[in-house]
Amino acid sequence: MYEVTCATCATQVLVEKFSPVHTSIQWTTDARTACPEFARHIAEGRDPDRIPGCEALRASIDDQVRRGRVPTDSLRREPTPGQFD
Ligand SMILES: [Zn+2]
């Protein structure tokens, strides 16, 4: 998993892409309150695992992908707590 910070609300998430079109986002507990859009979805009763996050976060993720910081073909593996590579 790769750490990406939202440029707007500073929410930190872990991102992994198994293909250019697939994006897996792992929210931290803090993100659920830090991102206003995420908090709104939660308030509406949505499944946290299916919330794509705020627009700015998606833009931030795309930006990191463009910079090559998040590979789009990473092999599926379990995240290691406390370690981002
Ligand atoms: Zn955000």
PDB file of N, CA and C in Angstrom, residues 6 9 12 17 25 32-33 41 46 54 56-57 59 65 67-69 76-78 81-82 84:
ATOM      1  N   CYS A   6      -4.462  13.785   0.883  1.00  0.00           N
ATOM      2  CA  CYS A   6      -5.363  14.656   0.138  1.00  0.00           C
ATOM      3  C   CYS A   6      -4.831  16.094   0.186  1.00  0.00           C
ATOM      4  N   CYS A   9      -7.956  18.322   2.180  1.00  0.00           N
ATOM      5  CA  CYS A   9      -8.322  18.137   3.588  1.00  0.00           C
ATOM      6  C   CYS A   9      -7.234  17.427   4.390  1.00  0.00           C
ATOM      7  N   GLN A  12      -5.072  11.258   5.145  1.00  0.00           N
ATOM      8  CA  GLN A  12      -4.090  10.283   4.677  1.00  0.00           C
ATOM      9  C   GLN A  12      -4.742   8.935   4.482  1.00  0.00           C
ATOM     10  N   LYS A  17      -2.893   0.047  -6.458  1.00  0.00           N
ATOM     11  CA  LYS A  17      -3.527  -0.137  -7.764  1.00  0.00           C
ATOM     12  C   LYS A  17      -3.029  -1.432  -8.379  1.00  0.00           C
ATOM     13  N   ILE A  25      -8.530   1.718  -1.949  1.00  0.00           N
ATOM     14  CA  ILE A  25      -8.225   2.739  -0.948  1.00  0.00           C
ATOM     15  C   ILE A  25      -8.510   2.185   0.431  1.00  0.00           C
ATOM     16  N   ARG A  32     -11.814   9.111   8.360  1.00  0.00           N
ATOM     17  CA  ARG A  32     -13.279   9.131   8.396  1.00  0.00           C
ATOM     18  C   ARG A  32     -13.825  10.402   9.010  1.00  0.00           C
ATOM     19  N   THR A  33     -13.029  11.063   9.813  1.00  0.00           N
ATOM     20  CA  THR A  33     -13.483  12.334  10.367  1.00  0.00           C
ATOM     21  C   THR A  33     -12.775  13.508   9.698  1.00  0.00           C
ATOM     22  N   HIS A  41     -20.754  10.936   3.651  1.00  0.00           N
ATOM     23  CA  HIS A  41     -21.215   9.623   3.187  1.00  0.00           C
ATOM     24  C   HIS A  41     -21.542   8.715   4.371  1.00  0.00           C
ATOM     25  N   ARG A  46     -23.624   5.037   4.317  1.00  0.00           N
ATOM     26  CA  ARG A  46     -22.967   4.229   3.293  1.00  0.00           C
ATOM     27  C   ARG A  46     -21.887   3.322   3.859  1.00  0.00           C
ATOM     28  N   CYS A  54     -13.145  12.077  -1.267  1.00  0.00           N
ATOM     29  CA  CYS A  54     -13.480  13.358  -1.878  1.00  0.00           C
ATOM     30  C   CYS A  54     -12.763  13.516  -3.215  1.00  0.00           C
ATOM     31  N   ALA A  56     -10.910  15.858  -4.308  1.00  0.00           N
ATOM     32  CA  ALA A  56      -9.522  16.303  -4.179  1.00  0.00           C
ATOM     33  C   ALA A  56      -8.598  15.124  -3.878  1.00  0.00           C
ATOM     34  N   LEU A  57      -9.100  14.180  -3.093  1.00  0.00           N
ATOM     35  CA  LEU A  57      -8.292  13.001  -2.774  1.00  0.00           C
ATOM     36  C   LEU A  57      -8.050  12.175  -4.027  1.00  0.00           C
ATOM     37  N   ALA A  59      -7.997  13.255  -7.021  1.00  0.00           N
ATOM     38  CA  ALA A  59      -7.045  14.012  -7.838  1.00  0.00           C
ATOM     39  C   ALA A  59      -5.631  13.834  -7.299  1.00  0.00           C
ATOM     40  N   VAL A  65       0.084   8.845  -8.947  1.00  0.00           N
ATOM     41  CA  VAL A  65       0.250   7.805  -9.967  1.00  0.00           C
ATOM     42  C   VAL A  65       1.052   8.355 -11.134  1.00  0.00           C
ATOM     43  N   ARG A  67       3.200  10.720 -11.060  1.00  0.00           N
ATOM     44  CA  ARG A  67       4.592  10.906 -10.652  1.00  0.00           C
ATOM     45  C   ARG A  67       5.317   9.589 -10.453  1.00  0.00           C
ATOM     46  N   GLY A  68       4.591   8.480 -10.587  1.00  0.00           N
ATOM     47  CA  GLY A  68       5.220   7.175 -10.455  1.00  0.00           C
ATOM     48  C   GLY A  68       5.369   6.717  -9.024  1.00  0.00           C
ATOM     49  N   ARG A  69       4.727   7.416  -8.089  1.00  0.00           N
ATOM     50  CA  ARG A  69       4.851   7.038  -6.682  1.00  0.00           C
ATOM     51  C   ARG A  69       3.923   5.885  -6.323  1.00  0.00           C
ATOM     52  N   ARG A  76      -0.787  -8.140  -5.506  1.00  0.00           N
ATOM     53  CA  ARG A  76      -1.653  -8.148  -4.343  1.00  0.00           C
ATOM     54  C   ARG A  76      -0.881  -8.678  -3.134  1.00  0.00           C
ATOM     55  N   ARG A  77      -0.847  -7.891  -2.089  1.00  0.00           N
ATOM     56  CA  ARG A  77      -0.179  -8.349  -0.869  1.00  0.00           C
ATOM     57  C   ARG A  77      -0.783  -7.634   0.332  1.00  0.00           C
ATOM     58  N   GLU A  78      -0.561  -8.220   1.460  1.00  0.00           N
ATOM     59  CA  GLU A  78      -1.118  -7.647   2.675  1.00  0.00           C
ATOM     60  C   GLU A  78      -0.319  -6.407   3.077  1.00  0.00           C
ATOM     61  N   PRO A  81       1.577  -3.133   8.733  1.00  0.00           N
ATOM     62  CA  PRO A  81       1.253  -2.007   9.616  1.00  0.00           C
ATOM     63  C   PRO A  81       2.483  -1.160   9.952  1.00  0.00           C
ATOM     64  N   GLY A  82       2.352   0.126   9.855  1.00  0.00           N
ATOM     65  CA  GLY A  82       3.430   1.019  10.238  1.00  0.00           C
ATOM     66  C   GLY A  82       4.547   1.126   9.213  1.00  0.00           C
ATOM     67  N   PHE A  84       5.347   1.902   5.102  1.00  0.00           N
ATOM     68  CA  PHE A  84       4.880   2.238   3.765  1.00  0.00           C
ATOM     69  C   PHE A  84       6.045   2.117   2.803  1.00  0.00           C
TER      70      PHE A  84
END
